[in-house]
Short mmCIF file of C-alpha atoms and ligand atoms in Angstrom, two decimals:
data_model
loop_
_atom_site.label_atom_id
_atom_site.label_comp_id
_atom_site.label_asym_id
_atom_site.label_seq_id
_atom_site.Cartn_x
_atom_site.Cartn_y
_atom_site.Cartn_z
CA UNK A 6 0.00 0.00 0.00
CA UNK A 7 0.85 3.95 -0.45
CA UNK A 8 -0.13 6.65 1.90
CA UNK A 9 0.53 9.72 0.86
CA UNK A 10 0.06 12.63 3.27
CA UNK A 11 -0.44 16.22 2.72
CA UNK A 12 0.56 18.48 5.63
CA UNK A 13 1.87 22.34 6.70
CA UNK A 14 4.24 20.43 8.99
CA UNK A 15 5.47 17.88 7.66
CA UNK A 16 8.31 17.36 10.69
CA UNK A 17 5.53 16.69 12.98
CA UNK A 18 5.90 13.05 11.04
CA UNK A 19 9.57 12.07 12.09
CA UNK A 20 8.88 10.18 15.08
CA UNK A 21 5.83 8.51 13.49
CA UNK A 22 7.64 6.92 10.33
CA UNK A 23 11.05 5.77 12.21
CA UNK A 24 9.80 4.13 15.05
CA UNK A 25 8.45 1.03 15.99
CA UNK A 26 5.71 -1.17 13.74
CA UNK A 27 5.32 0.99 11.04
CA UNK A 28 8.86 1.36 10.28
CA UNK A 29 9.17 -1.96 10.22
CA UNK A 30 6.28 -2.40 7.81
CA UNK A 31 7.98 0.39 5.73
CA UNK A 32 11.60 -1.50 6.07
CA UNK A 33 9.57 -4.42 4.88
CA UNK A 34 8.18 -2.86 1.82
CA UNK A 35 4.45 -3.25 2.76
CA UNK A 36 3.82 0.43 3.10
CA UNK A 37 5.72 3.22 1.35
CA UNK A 38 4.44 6.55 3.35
CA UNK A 39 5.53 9.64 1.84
CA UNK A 40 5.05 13.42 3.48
CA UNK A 41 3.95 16.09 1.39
CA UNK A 42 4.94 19.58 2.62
CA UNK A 43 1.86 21.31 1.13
CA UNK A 44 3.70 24.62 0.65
CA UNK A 45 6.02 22.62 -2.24
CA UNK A 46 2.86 22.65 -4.25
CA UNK A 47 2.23 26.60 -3.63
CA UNK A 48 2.41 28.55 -7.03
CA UNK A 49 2.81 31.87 -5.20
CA UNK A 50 5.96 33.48 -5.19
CA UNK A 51 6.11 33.47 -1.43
CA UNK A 52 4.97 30.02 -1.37
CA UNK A 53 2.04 31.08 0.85
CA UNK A 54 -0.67 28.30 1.28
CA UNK A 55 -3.24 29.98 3.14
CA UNK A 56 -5.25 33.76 4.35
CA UNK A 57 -8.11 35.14 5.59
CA UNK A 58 -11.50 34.04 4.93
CA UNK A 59 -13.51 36.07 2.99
CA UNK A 60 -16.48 37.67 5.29
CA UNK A 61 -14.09 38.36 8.27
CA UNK A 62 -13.55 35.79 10.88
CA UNK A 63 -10.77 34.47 12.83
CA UNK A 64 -7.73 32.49 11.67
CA UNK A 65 -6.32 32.18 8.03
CA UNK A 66 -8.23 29.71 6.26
CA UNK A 67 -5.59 26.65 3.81
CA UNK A 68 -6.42 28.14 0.05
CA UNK A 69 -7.55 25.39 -2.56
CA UNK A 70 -4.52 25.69 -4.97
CA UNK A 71 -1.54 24.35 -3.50
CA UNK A 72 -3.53 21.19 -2.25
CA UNK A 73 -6.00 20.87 -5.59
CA UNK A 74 -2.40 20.54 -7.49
CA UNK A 75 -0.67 18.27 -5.25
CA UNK A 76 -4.14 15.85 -5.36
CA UNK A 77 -3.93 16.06 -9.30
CA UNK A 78 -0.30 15.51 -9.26
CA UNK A 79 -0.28 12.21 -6.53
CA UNK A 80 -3.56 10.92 -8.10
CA UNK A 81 -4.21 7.89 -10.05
CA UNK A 82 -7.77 5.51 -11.09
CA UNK A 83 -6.34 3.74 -7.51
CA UNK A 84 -6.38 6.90 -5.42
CA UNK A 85 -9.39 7.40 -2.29
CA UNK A 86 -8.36 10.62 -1.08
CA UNK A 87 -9.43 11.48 2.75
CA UNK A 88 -9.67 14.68 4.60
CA UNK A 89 -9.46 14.94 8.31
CA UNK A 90 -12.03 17.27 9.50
CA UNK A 91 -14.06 16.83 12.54
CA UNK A 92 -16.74 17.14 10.60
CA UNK A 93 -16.12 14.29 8.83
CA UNK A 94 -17.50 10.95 9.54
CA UNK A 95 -16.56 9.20 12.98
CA UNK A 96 -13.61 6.78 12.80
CA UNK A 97 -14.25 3.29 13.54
CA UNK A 98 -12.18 -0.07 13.28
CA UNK A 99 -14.23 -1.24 10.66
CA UNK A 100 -13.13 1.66 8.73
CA UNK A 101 -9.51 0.92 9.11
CA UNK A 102 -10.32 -2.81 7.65
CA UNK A 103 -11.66 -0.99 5.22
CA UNK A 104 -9.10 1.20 4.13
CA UNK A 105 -6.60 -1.73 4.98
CA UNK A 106 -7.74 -3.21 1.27
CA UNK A 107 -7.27 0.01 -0.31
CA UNK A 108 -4.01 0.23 -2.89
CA UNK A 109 -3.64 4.17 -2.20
CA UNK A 110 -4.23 6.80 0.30
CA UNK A 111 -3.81 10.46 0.03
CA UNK A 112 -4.69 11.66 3.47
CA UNK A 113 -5.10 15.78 3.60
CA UNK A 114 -4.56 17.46 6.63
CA UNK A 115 -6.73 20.85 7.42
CA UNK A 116 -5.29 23.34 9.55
CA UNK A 117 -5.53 26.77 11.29
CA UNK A 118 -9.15 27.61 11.51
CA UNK A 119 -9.92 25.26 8.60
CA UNK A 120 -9.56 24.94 4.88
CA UNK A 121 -11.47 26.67 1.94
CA UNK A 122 -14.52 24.85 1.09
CA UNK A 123 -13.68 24.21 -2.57
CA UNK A 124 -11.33 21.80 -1.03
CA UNK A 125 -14.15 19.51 0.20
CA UNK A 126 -14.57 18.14 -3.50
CA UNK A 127 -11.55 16.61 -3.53
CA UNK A 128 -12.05 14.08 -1.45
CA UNK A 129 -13.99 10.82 -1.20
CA UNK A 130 -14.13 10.51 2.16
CA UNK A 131 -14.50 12.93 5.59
CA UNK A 132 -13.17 11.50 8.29
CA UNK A 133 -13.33 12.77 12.28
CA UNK A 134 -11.56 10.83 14.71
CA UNK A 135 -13.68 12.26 17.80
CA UNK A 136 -15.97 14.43 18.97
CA UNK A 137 -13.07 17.10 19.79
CA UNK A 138 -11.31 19.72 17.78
CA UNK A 139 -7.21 19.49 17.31
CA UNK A 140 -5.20 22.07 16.02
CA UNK A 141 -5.29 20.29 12.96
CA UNK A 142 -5.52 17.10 10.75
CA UNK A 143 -1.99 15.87 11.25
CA UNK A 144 -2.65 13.47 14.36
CA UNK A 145 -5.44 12.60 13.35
CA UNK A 146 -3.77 11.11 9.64
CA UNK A 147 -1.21 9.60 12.29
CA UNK A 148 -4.50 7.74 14.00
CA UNK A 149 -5.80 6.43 10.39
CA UNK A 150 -2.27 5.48 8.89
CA UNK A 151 -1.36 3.37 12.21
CA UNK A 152 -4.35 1.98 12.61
CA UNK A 153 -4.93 0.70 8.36
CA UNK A 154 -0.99 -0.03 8.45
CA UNK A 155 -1.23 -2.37 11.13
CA UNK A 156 -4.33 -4.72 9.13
CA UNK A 157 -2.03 -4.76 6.19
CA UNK A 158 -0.98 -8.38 5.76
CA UNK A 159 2.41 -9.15 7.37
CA UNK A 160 2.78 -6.32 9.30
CA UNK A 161 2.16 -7.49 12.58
CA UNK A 162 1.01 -11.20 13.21
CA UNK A 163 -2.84 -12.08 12.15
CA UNK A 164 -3.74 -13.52 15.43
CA UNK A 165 -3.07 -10.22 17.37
CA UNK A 166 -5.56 -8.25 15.42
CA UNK A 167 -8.34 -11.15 15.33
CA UNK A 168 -8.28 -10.82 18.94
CA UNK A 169 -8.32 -6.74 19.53
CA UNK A 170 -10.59 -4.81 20.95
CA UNK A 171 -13.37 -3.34 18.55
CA UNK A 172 -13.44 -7.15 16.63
CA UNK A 173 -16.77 -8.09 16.73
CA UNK A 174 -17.86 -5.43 18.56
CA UNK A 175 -16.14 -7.03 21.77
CA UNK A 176 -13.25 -5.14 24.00
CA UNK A 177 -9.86 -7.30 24.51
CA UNK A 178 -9.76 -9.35 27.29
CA UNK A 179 -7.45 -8.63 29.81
CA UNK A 180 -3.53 -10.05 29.87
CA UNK A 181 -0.85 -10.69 32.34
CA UNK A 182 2.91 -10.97 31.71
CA UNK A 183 5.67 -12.08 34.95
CA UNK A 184 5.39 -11.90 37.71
CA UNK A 185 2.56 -13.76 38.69
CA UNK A 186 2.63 -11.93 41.61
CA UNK A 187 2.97 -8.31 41.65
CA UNK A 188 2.13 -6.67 45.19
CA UNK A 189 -0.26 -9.57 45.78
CA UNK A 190 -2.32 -8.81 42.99
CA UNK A 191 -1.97 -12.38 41.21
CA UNK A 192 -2.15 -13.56 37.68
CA UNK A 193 -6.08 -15.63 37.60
CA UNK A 194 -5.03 -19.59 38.33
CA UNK A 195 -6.48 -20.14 34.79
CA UNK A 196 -3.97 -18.24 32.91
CA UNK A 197 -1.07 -20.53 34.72
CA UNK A 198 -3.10 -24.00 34.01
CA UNK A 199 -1.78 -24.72 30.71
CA UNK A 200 -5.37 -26.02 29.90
CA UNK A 201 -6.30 -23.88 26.72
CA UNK A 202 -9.79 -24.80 26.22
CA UNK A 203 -10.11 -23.43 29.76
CA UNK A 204 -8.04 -20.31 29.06
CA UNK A 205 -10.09 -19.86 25.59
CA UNK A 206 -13.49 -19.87 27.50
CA UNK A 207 -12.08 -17.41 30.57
CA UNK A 208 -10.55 -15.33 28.00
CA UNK A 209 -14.27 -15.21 26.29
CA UNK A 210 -16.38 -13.98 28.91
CA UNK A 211 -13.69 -11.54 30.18
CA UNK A 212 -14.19 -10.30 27.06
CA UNK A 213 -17.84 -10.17 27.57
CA UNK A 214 -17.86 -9.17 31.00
CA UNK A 215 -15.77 -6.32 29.99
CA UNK A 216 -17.65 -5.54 27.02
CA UNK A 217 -21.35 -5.44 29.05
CA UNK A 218 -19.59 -3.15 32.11
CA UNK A 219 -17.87 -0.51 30.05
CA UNK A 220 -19.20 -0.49 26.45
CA UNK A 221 -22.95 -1.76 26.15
CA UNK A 222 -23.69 0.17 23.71
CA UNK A 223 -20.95 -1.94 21.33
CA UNK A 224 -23.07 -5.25 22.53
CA UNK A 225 -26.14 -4.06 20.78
CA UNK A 226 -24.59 -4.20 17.36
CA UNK A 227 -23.87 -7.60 17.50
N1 LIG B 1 -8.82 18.04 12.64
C1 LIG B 1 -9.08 18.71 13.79
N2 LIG B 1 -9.79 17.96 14.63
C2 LIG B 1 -10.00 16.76 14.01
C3 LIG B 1 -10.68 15.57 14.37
N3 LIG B 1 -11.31 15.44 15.53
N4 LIG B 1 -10.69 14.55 13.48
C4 LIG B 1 -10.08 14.68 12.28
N5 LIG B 1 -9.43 15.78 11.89
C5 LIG B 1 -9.38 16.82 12.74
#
């Protein structure tokens, strides 16, 4: 897969892409990620890429040019090109399968008080990753491209994401590592039987239990 990302700050992505799983998947060749600094694509001669909104308001609003040419220029028949906005649609797991299938991404980033509205038709998809407004888009493309990255085959082992949280509408179940005894708060007898079918059905309602006491409202889709 390719992910291509348009952003003002494109530095705030240097910890993201050299670290941990996805630079491994990007050492591997499953993902190529590549940051676009938005203002590359600006045609004005100070390489601005945004100003105020017409009408008055607050803020400087992103202008459609620099970001309608970098689209047309990173497009192909393969593209789906997403915008973060918290206006957008809320971001769920089944979204990142989703989007996990997908051959190319061009994730835009808004920023400042938000981006001119021409922009809007650009894109085939709005997405919001909460109720909650950031300073701007570039988290929020972090949240989407580690979350799709991670479903792409070979990245990280298949039987970690069959059981996460958000599969079939359940939460994880909860897991222990050494020592089984930490501050005598112990490790459930189960867990230290060796008896899988046992540890398979504990591990279930857990699951469940967990599920019904903190997120009923993911029970009723089911
Ligand atoms: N940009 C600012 N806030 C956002 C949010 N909640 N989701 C996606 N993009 C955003």
């Amino acid at each position: 897969m390719k992910i291509d990302i348009l952003t003002i700050f494109p530095n705030m992505f240097d910890g993201f892409v050299s670290e941990s799983i996805i630079k491994r998947a990007i050492d591997k060749g499953l993902v190529e990620i590549n940051v676009h600094n938005i203002r590359d694509y600006s045609t004005d001669k100070h390489k601005r890429v945004d100003d105020y909104g017409f009408g008055g308001g607050q803020g400087m609003v992103l202008m459609p040019q620099p970001i309608f040419d970098a689209v047309e220029v990173l497009k192909t028949d393969e593209s789906k090109v997403i915008l973060m906005t918290p206006q957008g649609v809320p971001y769920k797991q089944e979204c990142a399968y989703d989007l996990s299938l997908e051959k190319h991404l061009i994730i835009i980033c808004g920023h400042y008080e938000g981006f001119d509205e021409r922009i809007r038709t650009l894109a085939d998809m709005e997405i919001s990753i909460g109720d909650y407004v950031l300073t701007g888009g570039e988290i929020a493309s972090m949240v989407i491209t580690d979350s799709v990255v991670r479903l792409i085959d070979g990245v990280i082992e298949r039987e970690s994401h069959i059981n996460d949280s958000f599969n079939n509408n359940l939460l994880d179940y909860p897991v222990y590592t050494k020592p089984a005894n930490f501050r005598g708060m112990c490790v459930p007898d189960v867990l230290l039987s060796g008896h899988h079918a046992n540890i398979d059905k504990f591990r279930k309602e857990e699951s469940l239990k967990r599920t019904e006491e903190r997120r009923p409202d993911l029970l009723e889709k089911r």
